[in-house]
Coordinates of C-alpha atoms in Angstrom, one line a residue:
M89 CA 147.6 101.6 43.8
K90 CA 146.1 98.4 42.5
H91 CA 148.3 96.1 40.3
A92 CA 146.7 95.2 37.0
L93 CA 147.1 91.6 36.0
N94 CA 149.2 91.2 32.8
A95 CA 149.5 88.2 30.5
T96 CA 152.5 86.8 32.6
D97 CA 150.5 87.0 35.8
I98 CA 147.6 85.2 34.3
K99 CA 149.8 82.5 32.9
R100 CA 151.5 81.9 36.2
T101 CA 148.1 81.8 38.0
N102 CA 146.7 79.4 35.5
Q103 CA 149.7 77.1 35.6
R104 CA 149.5 77.0 39.4
L105 CA 145.8 76.1 39.2
I106 CA 146.6 73.3 36.9
L107 CA 149.4 72.0 39.0
D108 CA 147.3 72.1 42.2
A109 CA 144.4 70.3 40.4
I110 CA 146.6 67.5 39.1
F111 CA 148.2 67.1 42.5
K112 CA 144.8 66.9 44.1
Y113 CA 143.3 64.4 41.6
G114 CA 146.4 62.3 41.2
T115 CA 145.3 61.3 37.8
T116 CA 143.1 63.3 35.4
S117 CA 142.9 64.5 31.8
R118 CA 143.1 67.7 29.8
T119 CA 139.3 67.6 29.3
Q120 CA 138.6 67.1 33.0
L121 CA 141.0 69.9 33.9
A122 CA 139.3 72.3 31.4
Q123 CA 135.9 71.5 32.9
A124 CA 137.0 71.7 36.5
L125 CA 139.0 74.9 36.1
R126 CA 136.8 76.5 33.5
L127 CA 139.7 77.1 31.2
S128 CA 139.9 76.6 27.5
K129 CA 141.7 73.5 26.1
P130 CA 144.3 75.6 24.5
A131 CA 145.0 77.4 27.8
I132 CA 145.3 74.0 29.5
S133 CA 147.7 72.7 26.9
D134 CA 149.8 75.9 26.9
N135 CA 150.2 75.9 30.7
L136 CA 150.6 72.2 31.0
Q137 CA 153.5 71.7 28.7
P138 CA 156.2 73.3 31.0
L139 CA 155.0 70.9 33.8
L140 CA 155.4 68.0 31.4
D141 CA 158.8 69.2 30.3
L142 CA 159.9 69.5 33.9
G143 CA 158.7 66.0 34.7
I144 CA 156.5 66.9 37.7
V145 CA 153.5 65.8 35.5
T146 CA 153.6 62.8 33.3
E147 CA 151.3 61.3 30.6
S148 CA 150.2 57.8 31.7
G149 CA 148.2 56.0 29.0
E150 CA 144.7 56.6 27.8
S151 CA 141.3 56.7 29.5
N152 CA 138.5 54.3 28.7
A153 CA 136.2 55.4 25.9
G154 CA 132.8 56.7 27.0
P155 CA 129.5 55.0 26.3
S156 CA 129.2 56.7 22.9
G157 CA 132.7 55.9 21.9
G158 CA 134.8 58.7 20.6
R159 CA 138.5 59.6 21.1
K160 CA 140.2 58.4 24.3
S161 CA 141.8 61.1 26.5
I162 CA 145.5 60.9 27.4
L163 CA 145.7 60.6 31.2
L164 CA 147.9 63.1 33.2
Q165 CA 149.5 62.0 36.5
F166 CA 151.3 63.9 39.2
N167 CA 154.8 62.5 39.7
P168 CA 155.6 62.5 43.4
Q169 CA 159.1 61.1 42.8
H170 CA 160.0 64.2 40.8
R171 CA 161.7 65.7 43.9
N172 CA 162.5 64.7 47.4
I173 CA 162.1 66.6 50.7
I174 CA 164.2 66.2 53.8
A175 CA 162.1 66.9 56.9
V176 CA 163.4 67.0 60.5
N177 CA 161.2 67.3 63.6
L178 CA 163.1 68.4 66.7
N179 CA 159.9 68.5 68.9
F180 CA 160.1 65.0 70.5
S181 CA 162.8 63.7 72.9
N182 CA 164.6 62.1 70.0
P183 CA 164.7 64.1 66.7
V184 CA 163.0 62.5 63.8
F185 CA 164.7 62.5 60.3
V186 CA 162.7 61.7 57.2
L187 CA 163.3 61.6 53.4
A188 CA 160.0 61.9 51.6
D189 CA 158.6 62.4 48.2
L190 CA 156.3 65.2 47.1
N191 CA 153.2 63.3 48.3
G192 CA 154.7 62.8 51.8
N193 CA 155.4 59.1 51.3
I194 CA 158.3 58.2 53.6
L195 CA 161.2 56.8 51.8
N196 CA 163.7 56.7 54.6
A197 CA 163.3 57.5 58.3
F198 CA 165.2 57.2 61.6
D199 CA 165.4 58.8 65.1
I200 CA 168.6 60.1 66.8
T201 CA 168.9 59.8 70.5
I202 CA 170.1 62.9 72.3
A203 CA 171.5 62.1 75.8
P204 CA 170.3 64.4 78.6
G205 CA 172.6 67.3 79.2
M206 CA 174.4 67.0 75.8
P207 CA 175.9 70.4 74.9
I208 CA 173.8 72.2 72.3
A209 CA 176.8 72.4 69.9
A210 CA 177.0 68.6 69.9
C211 CA 173.2 68.4 69.3
S212 CA 173.6 70.7 66.3
E213 CA 176.3 68.4 64.9
L214 CA 174.0 65.4 65.3
V215 CA 171.3 67.2 63.3
I216 CA 173.7 68.0 60.5
S217 CA 175.0 64.4 60.5
G218 CA 171.4 63.1 60.3
I219 CA 170.6 65.2 57.3
R220 CA 173.9 64.2 55.6
M221 CA 172.9 60.5 56.1
L222 CA 169.6 61.1 54.3
L223 CA 171.4 62.9 51.5
Q224 CA 174.0 60.1 51.1
S225 CA 171.2 57.6 50.8
L226 CA 170.3 59.3 47.5
G227 CA 173.8 58.7 46.1
T228 CA 174.3 60.8 43.0
N229 CA 170.7 62.1 43.2
Q230 CA 171.2 64.6 46.0
D231 CA 170.2 67.5 43.7
R232 CA 166.7 66.0 43.6
V233 CA 166.2 67.3 47.2
S234 CA 164.1 70.5 46.7
C235 CA 164.2 71.6 50.4
I236 CA 165.4 70.8 53.9
A237 CA 162.5 71.6 56.3
V238 CA 163.0 71.6 60.0
A239 CA 160.4 72.0 62.8
A240 CA 161.7 73.2 66.2
P241 CA 160.3 74.7 69.4
G242 CA 159.9 78.5 69.3
V243 CA 158.3 81.1 67.0
F244 CA 159.8 81.5 63.6
N245 CA 158.9 84.3 61.2
S246 CA 158.4 83.8 57.4
E247 CA 162.2 84.1 56.9
G248 CA 162.9 81.3 59.3
E249 CA 164.3 83.6 62.0
L250 CA 163.6 82.7 65.6
T251 CA 161.6 85.5 67.2
A252 CA 160.4 84.0 70.5
Y253 CA 161.0 80.9 72.6
S254 CA 160.3 79.3 75.9
T255 CA 163.2 78.1 78.1
S256 CA 161.0 76.2 80.6
C257 CA 160.3 73.1 78.5
G258 CA 162.6 70.1 78.6
G259 CA 164.8 68.8 75.8
P260 CA 167.8 70.4 74.1
A261 CA 168.0 74.2 74.1
W262 CA 167.6 74.7 70.3
W263 CA 167.0 78.4 70.8
K264 CA 170.7 78.8 71.7
I265 CA 171.8 78.2 68.1
N266 CA 170.8 79.9 64.8
L267 CA 169.4 76.9 63.0
K268 CA 168.7 78.7 59.8
E269 CA 172.3 80.0 59.5
T270 CA 173.7 76.6 60.7
L271 CA 171.9 74.6 58.1
T272 CA 172.3 77.1 55.3
D273 CA 176.1 77.1 55.8
A274 CA 176.2 73.3 55.9
F275 CA 174.0 72.5 52.8
P276 CA 173.4 74.1 49.4
H277 CA 169.6 73.3 49.5
P278 CA 166.9 75.8 50.5
V279 CA 166.0 75.7 54.2
I280 CA 162.6 76.1 55.9
L281 CA 162.4 76.7 59.7
Y282 CA 158.9 76.4 61.3
N283 CA 157.4 76.0 64.7
D284 CA 157.1 72.3 65.6
V285 CA 153.5 72.4 66.8
K286 CA 152.3 74.6 63.9
A287 CA 153.9 72.0 61.6
A288 CA 152.1 69.2 63.5
T289 CA 148.9 71.1 63.2
L290 CA 149.3 71.3 59.5
G291 CA 150.2 67.6 59.2
E292 CA 147.2 66.4 61.2
W293 CA 145.0 68.6 59.1
E294 CA 146.4 67.5 55.8
R295 CA 146.8 63.7 56.4
G296 CA 145.9 62.9 60.0
A297 CA 143.1 63.1 62.6
G298 CA 141.9 66.5 61.4
E299 CA 141.8 65.6 57.7
H300 CA 139.1 67.4 55.7
K301 CA 138.0 69.4 58.8
K302 CA 137.2 73.1 58.2
D303 CA 138.3 74.0 61.7
M304 CA 140.6 72.3 64.1
F305 CA 142.4 73.0 67.4
Y306 CA 145.6 71.0 67.8
I307 CA 147.2 70.8 71.3
S308 CA 150.5 69.1 71.9
V309 CA 151.8 68.5 75.4
G310 CA 154.9 66.8 76.8
L311 CA 158.4 68.3 76.9
G312 CA 156.6 71.6 76.2
I313 CA 153.1 72.8 75.4
G314 CA 151.9 74.3 72.2
S315 CA 148.9 74.6 70.0
G316 CA 147.8 75.5 66.5
V317 CA 144.6 76.4 64.8
I318 CA 142.9 75.7 61.5
L319 CA 140.2 78.2 60.9
D320 CA 137.9 78.2 57.8
G321 CA 140.2 75.7 56.1
K322 CA 143.4 77.8 56.6
P323 CA 146.2 77.7 59.2
L324 CA 145.9 80.7 61.6
L325 CA 149.3 82.3 62.1
G326 CA 148.6 85.9 63.1
K327 CA 150.9 89.0 62.8
R328 CA 153.8 87.4 64.7
C329 CA 153.3 83.8 63.4
N330 CA 152.3 82.8 67.0
A331 CA 148.5 82.7 66.8
G332 CA 147.1 79.9 68.9
E333 CA 150.2 79.5 71.1
I334 CA 149.5 78.9 74.8
Y335 CA 153.0 78.3 76.2
D336 CA 153.1 81.9 77.5
Y337 CA 149.7 81.8 79.2
I338 CA 149.6 82.6 82.9
D339 CA 148.2 79.8 85.2
S340 CA 145.3 81.5 86.9
S341 CA 145.8 79.5 90.1
N342 CA 149.3 81.0 90.4
V343 CA 148.7 84.4 88.8
S344 CA 150.2 86.3 91.7
C345 CA 153.5 84.5 91.2
G346 CA 153.4 85.0 87.4
T347 CA 153.6 81.2 86.9
K348 CA 153.3 80.2 83.3
L349 CA 150.8 77.4 82.4
E350 CA 153.7 75.5 80.8
D351 CA 155.4 75.3 84.2
T352 CA 152.5 73.6 85.8
I353 CA 151.7 71.1 83.1
C354 CA 154.8 69.8 81.2
M355 CA 156.9 66.7 81.8
E356 CA 159.3 68.1 84.3
Y357 CA 156.3 69.2 86.5
L358 CA 154.6 65.8 86.0
Q359 CA 157.8 64.0 87.2
E360 CA 158.2 66.3 90.2
Q361 CA 154.6 65.8 91.3
C362 CA 154.8 62.0 90.9
L363 CA 157.8 61.9 93.1
R364 CA 156.1 63.9 95.8
A365 CA 152.5 62.5 95.7
P366 CA 151.3 60.6 98.8
A367 CA 151.5 56.9 98.3
S368 CA 153.4 57.3 95.1
P369 CA 155.4 54.3 93.9
F370 CA 158.3 56.7 93.4
L371 CA 158.0 58.5 96.7
H372 CA 161.5 57.7 98.0
R373 CA 163.4 58.2 94.7
D374 CA 165.3 61.1 93.4
S375 CA 164.1 60.8 89.8
V376 CA 161.6 59.0 87.6
S377 CA 161.3 58.7 83.9
F378 CA 158.2 59.5 81.8
Q379 CA 158.0 55.9 80.7
E380 CA 157.8 54.7 84.3
I381 CA 155.0 57.2 85.0
L382 CA 153.2 56.0 81.9
L383 CA 153.5 52.4 83.0
A384 CA 152.1 53.2 86.4
Y385 CA 149.3 55.2 84.9
K386 CA 148.3 52.4 82.6
A387 CA 148.5 50.0 85.6
G388 CA 145.9 52.1 87.4
D389 CA 148.1 53.6 90.2
A390 CA 145.8 56.0 92.1
S391 CA 148.5 58.5 93.0
V392 CA 149.8 58.9 89.5
H393 CA 146.2 59.1 88.2
R394 CA 145.5 62.0 90.6
V395 CA 148.5 63.9 89.3
V396 CA 147.6 63.3 85.6
E397 CA 144.0 64.3 86.3
G398 CA 145.1 67.6 87.8
I399 CA 147.2 68.3 84.7
C400 CA 144.5 67.3 82.3
R401 CA 142.0 69.5 84.2
R402 CA 144.2 72.6 83.5
L403 CA 144.5 71.5 79.9
A404 CA 140.7 71.0 79.6
I405 CA 140.0 74.5 81.0
I406 CA 142.3 76.3 78.7
T407 CA 141.0 74.3 75.7
Y408 CA 137.4 74.9 76.7
N409 CA 138.0 78.7 76.8
Y410 CA 140.0 78.7 73.6
I411 CA 137.8 76.7 71.3
N412 CA 134.6 78.4 72.5
F413 CA 136.2 81.8 71.9
I414 CA 137.0 81.1 68.3
S415 CA 134.2 78.6 67.7
I416 CA 135.9 75.3 66.9
D417 CA 134.3 71.9 66.9
H418 CA 137.3 69.6 66.5
V419 CA 140.2 69.0 68.9
V420 CA 143.3 66.8 68.2
F421 CA 145.4 65.9 71.2
G422 CA 149.1 65.0 70.6
G423 CA 152.6 65.2 71.9
E424 CA 154.2 62.8 74.5
Y425 CA 151.0 63.1 76.6
A426 CA 148.9 61.5 73.8
P427 CA 148.4 58.4 76.0
F428 CA 146.5 60.6 78.4
V429 CA 143.9 61.5 75.8
D430 CA 141.0 59.7 77.6
C431 CA 141.7 61.6 80.8
F432 CA 141.8 64.9 78.9
A433 CA 138.6 64.1 77.1
Q434 CA 136.8 63.2 80.3
Q435 CA 137.9 66.4 82.0
L436 CA 136.9 68.5 79.0
S437 CA 133.5 66.8 78.8
R438 CA 132.8 67.7 82.4
L439 CA 132.8 71.4 81.5
Y440 CA 130.0 71.1 78.9
P441 CA 126.8 70.1 80.7
N442 CA 126.0 73.8 81.5
S443 CA 127.6 75.2 78.3
L444 CA 125.8 77.1 75.6
W445 CA 127.7 75.0 73.0
P446 CA 127.9 71.3 72.2
A447 CA 131.1 69.4 73.2
P448 CA 133.7 69.2 70.5
E449 CA 134.9 66.0 68.8
I450 CA 138.2 64.9 70.4
R451 CA 140.7 62.8 68.5
I452 CA 144.1 61.5 69.4
S453 CA 146.9 62.4 67.0
A454 CA 146.8 59.9 64.1
L455 CA 150.4 60.7 62.9
G456 CA 152.2 60.8 66.2
K457 CA 155.9 61.9 65.8
H458 CA 155.3 62.1 62.1
A459 CA 152.6 64.8 62.3
G460 CA 155.2 67.6 62.1
I461 CA 157.0 65.8 59.3
Q462 CA 153.9 65.8 57.2
G463 CA 153.3 69.4 57.9
L464 CA 156.9 70.2 56.8
V465 CA 156.4 68.2 53.6
C466 CA 153.3 70.3 52.9
L467 CA 155.3 73.6 53.4
A468 CA 158.2 72.4 51.3
R469 CA 155.9 71.3 48.5
E470 CA 154.2 74.7 48.5
K471 CA 157.6 76.4 48.3
Y472 CA 158.6 74.2 45.4
F473 CA 155.2 74.7 43.6
R474 CA 155.6 78.5 44.0
Q475 CA 159.1 78.2 42.6
I476 CA 157.9 76.3 39.6
C477 CA 155.1 78.7 38.8
D478 CA 157.3 81.7 39.8
L479 CA 154.6 83.2 42.0

């Protein structure tokens, strides 16, 4: 049965259209809104007043008079300081904590170092402590925080429940704790849980290397491997919110053993191969850090280059197949492996001379460790906008 729109539905829809337009334009007027949205001036005024009363939209002076003179328009402006958002990205080695406004402008930010092997309960306490520090920085204005948004490895459904995860990547075992329950118990604010790479995909598309692109494939590699897709200007999530994920792909060169692609690409594998490689500068050592490998790579060490090239070749093949299957022209490369973007681009370009399709545009992540943060801000802002307009 189809649901017929009533007056309340129409009012909510119009109010959301007005709020989105003012957010998009930053500064506008009632006349410009009426023209852009094809709404009557009374409809604009009626739906605008609750936003002005709330303070998320403000009046900010008058516009210049037109060539023929006439009455000046009162300017309307989106107020990004109306609410704050706390965003936490657990994707990188050191979790990133940010206090931002509704525009994604960073007001306070810091990383927290997690020692290797730290018990997950202690990691959880560090996350709670980090969020408390951001809240305390607001003093008596903690109620201005509209949402606590957290990006973590794993697949989360629309309720923030973890439905799937990979145990093969490095870093803390976040899947061993119920992040949604932990944070909801610790704080009175609404909580969003979202996949870390999906958040970074959204961030790069909104404000980073994929800004204004209608389609984009984001691939993040380092402690783990993940990817996200923007298709026809919308994030692709799929039935289980895992569309675009490649961590569970089988490596074709080891298919008989059931080896996952993640196991032959990520940081732990890179470190193992650099320790074993002939003529490696780390050959007689028991361990090597990623930073040491990166320095050797930048210095031109041949053995390290061969290991990195092998990894980038695998990444290039899976990317080639993926983006041609769904017809995507823009690739953004991120994660801890971002410094290897030139090697990745070179390996991918080698696959295209005999291809039916042109090679894609490849860009390095513009936002780095803040890509996921900006994606979380976008999600939290959407949640708050929906709450305001009661959709």
